[in-house]
């Protein structure tokens, strides 16, 4: 079936905004600017402030939800399911997981390359599969176990590529290894978030934009309040600000004032996550969850290619092998091999029953897939 212009627009919007989200965060990290009190020039390493910006972008999805609801009220034929009453605090546990996982990933992005960051996020398949068996009582198919094994192999190859790549003064080998491990650690937390959403949230008829916006609201408020104690907590080598604390918001604002392009990068990060979530949800509804997974894989290629063109990282052939193995693992886990086998065996197009709006049973993306 040929895609409509609207479906093509949604696919393009998801690909572009998803790429902008990661690239803008990395772009901000590459800027050098003096901070407050006449401090020397240093890179913009403020991961927790960037995470607050991301949650602000997610929070804006609530505005999109209420606009759609107003439209549905004026036009009864508008496609919007009636909303059941629910307790917003249901979103607090997954929001806390999202806040923790996202903050860790932004810290890791300061330490490693954008392409490795994007590829290593594929580890979420491993932990989501294991947690769904342990806590949701699911039984994984053989192809899903093979997908998990392929993903583990792909992660090893990508990690090996990082070990063998040339490292500059900004990204030393020890920092790259730490960053890669932090990304994988963050995927454990993201997997817990997905299991919590499946177990407690998805049994309620909550519109995805409302779910994203509500989790964004919790994350924005809580993490904004935590920025105050972070200003005083020493962080040692993990700190990227002159004071050596976990986060220094004043230093960040001073750097933005002295280098306005940082503000542009932050704005790109905030706005792109809002449009990316909207496009991702719409792609799942209009096309399929598998299409969303394929577009997310294409996003990795775009981020990787642009990082090479911009000179942010050096090319290593092992990354190609690692990416292909990760792609195979993701395809096996999400059942992308079944349509091909069905076509070969029966010579006719396979049914797509149950492909729309799959979460833990098929395409595994959290309700607010972030960076």
Tab-separated table of N, CA and C in Angstrom, residues 143 153 301 347 360:
chain	number	residue	atom	x	y	z
A	143	UNK	N	12.861	-16.289	18.244
A	143	UNK	CA	13.446	-15.181	17.482
A	143	UNK	C	13.785	-13.999	18.387
A	153	UNK	N	25.884	-9.141	21.071
A	153	UNK	CA	27.055	-9.213	20.191
A	153	UNK	C	27.325	-7.863	19.538
A	301	UNK	N	21.714	6.195	11.533
A	301	UNK	CA	22.564	6.403	10.355
A	301	UNK	C	22.760	7.889	10.091
A	347	UNK	N	4.115	-16.749	-0.713
A	347	UNK	CA	4.026	-15.970	-1.942
A	347	UNK	C	2.938	-14.932	-1.942
A	360	UNK	N	5.476	-3.758	24.626
A	360	UNK	CA	6.389	-4.805	25.066
A	360	UNK	C	6.215	-6.085	24.265
